[in-house]
Amino acid sequence: MTPLPPSWLPPQWHTAWQRYGTLLKDLALAGSSFVLDLALFALFLHITGHVFGSVVLARLLSALFNFIGNRLFVFKGKHRHALHHQVLGYVVLAVAMMLASASSVQWLVGSWHWPPVITKAGVDVLLYIASFAIRSTWLFRRHPHEH
C-alpha cells in the first residue's frame, strides 16, 4: 500500500510522495529517534561517564520508540511477517546496530580522541542507511498487493 500524500501538498508533488513517502516518513521518524538517542546518550554519559554503557542505554530506549513508529507510522499495513517475527528481527537488527555504533564510537573516541556526541552522530547517520535497507526490504515488508 503506497502511503497517500497529505491533502495540502500541491498536485505535482503527489507522484513524488507516492514514490518517496515511506522514505520521507522514515526519515522523520529516524530524525526524532536520532534526537532522542543523542539526548539520552548525552544525559547518560553525563550521569555515568561511560561511553559504551551510555550508548547501550540510549539505544535501548530510542529503539523501542523507533520500533513502534516503524510498525504504526512508517510501514503500516498488512505485513508479511507477524508481529512476534518483526519484534525478534527488530531486536536482532537493533542490537547489531547498537553494538556497531557503541564499538565504533568507543574506538574513535578512545583512539582518536574525537568528541563523543558528534562522533556518535556521524556513526549513526552511516548506520541508518544499512538499517533502512534491511527494514524496508525485509523486516517490515508488506504483502505484494499493498506496494
Tab-separated table of N, CA and C in Angstrom, residues 67 71 75 79-91 139-141:
chain	number	residue	atom	x	y	z
A	67	PHE	N	10.806	1.302	16.980
A	67	PHE	CA	10.045	0.130	16.540
A	67	PHE	C	8.560	0.452	16.452
A	71	ARG	N	6.380	0.341	12.915
A	71	ARG	CA	5.227	-0.553	12.756
A	71	ARG	C	3.934	0.227	12.516
A	75	PHE	N	5.764	1.844	8.143
A	75	PHE	CA	5.491	0.647	7.347
A	75	PHE	C	4.154	0.014	7.719
A	79	HIS	N	1.516	-6.716	6.967
A	79	HIS	CA	2.908	-7.128	6.850
A	79	HIS	C	3.010	-8.615	6.531
A	80	ARG	N	4.084	-8.971	5.841
A	80	ARG	CA	4.350	-10.385	5.552
A	80	ARG	C	4.722	-11.142	6.815
A	81	HIS	N	5.373	-10.469	7.732
A	81	HIS	CA	5.829	-11.111	8.964
A	81	HIS	C	4.881	-10.752	10.111
A	82	ALA	N	4.590	-11.729	10.944
A	82	ALA	CA	3.762	-11.499	12.123
A	82	ALA	C	4.507	-10.593	13.098
A	83	LEU	N	3.763	-9.990	14.006
A	83	LEU	CA	4.342	-9.057	14.972
A	83	LEU	C	5.510	-9.675	15.731
A	84	HIS	N	5.358	-10.911	16.214
A	84	HIS	CA	6.445	-11.510	17.003
A	84	HIS	C	7.703	-11.720	16.154
A	85	HIS	N	7.552	-12.005	14.864
A	85	HIS	CA	8.729	-12.112	13.986
A	85	HIS	C	9.365	-10.743	13.763
A	86	GLN	N	8.521	-9.719	13.640
A	86	GLN	CA	9.060	-8.365	13.483
A	86	GLN	C	9.801	-7.923	14.735
A	87	VAL	N	9.235	-8.218	15.898
A	87	VAL	CA	9.906	-7.846	17.143
A	87	VAL	C	11.258	-8.539	17.237
A	88	LEU	N	11.286	-9.833	16.973
A	88	LEU	CA	12.548	-10.572	17.040
A	88	LEU	C	13.560	-10.031	16.024
A	89	GLY	N	13.114	-9.839	14.785
A	89	GLY	CA	14.003	-9.302	13.759
A	89	GLY	C	14.497	-7.911	14.098
A	90	TYR	N	13.602	-7.089	14.638
A	90	TYR	CA	13.986	-5.735	15.007
A	90	TYR	C	14.989	-5.743	16.154
A	91	VAL	N	14.774	-6.621	17.124
A	91	VAL	CA	15.719	-6.717	18.246
A	91	VAL	C	17.099	-7.113	17.738
A	139	LEU	N	12.312	-6.641	6.913
A	139	LEU	CA	11.663	-6.698	8.219
A	139	LEU	C	10.213	-6.226	8.204
A	140	PHE	N	9.939	-5.081	7.612
A	140	PHE	CA	8.588	-4.533	7.590
A	140	PHE	C	7.959	-4.635	6.198
A	141	ARG	N	8.418	-5.582	5.417
A	141	ARG	CA	7.904	-5.769	4.063
A	141	ARG	C	6.414	-6.094	4.121
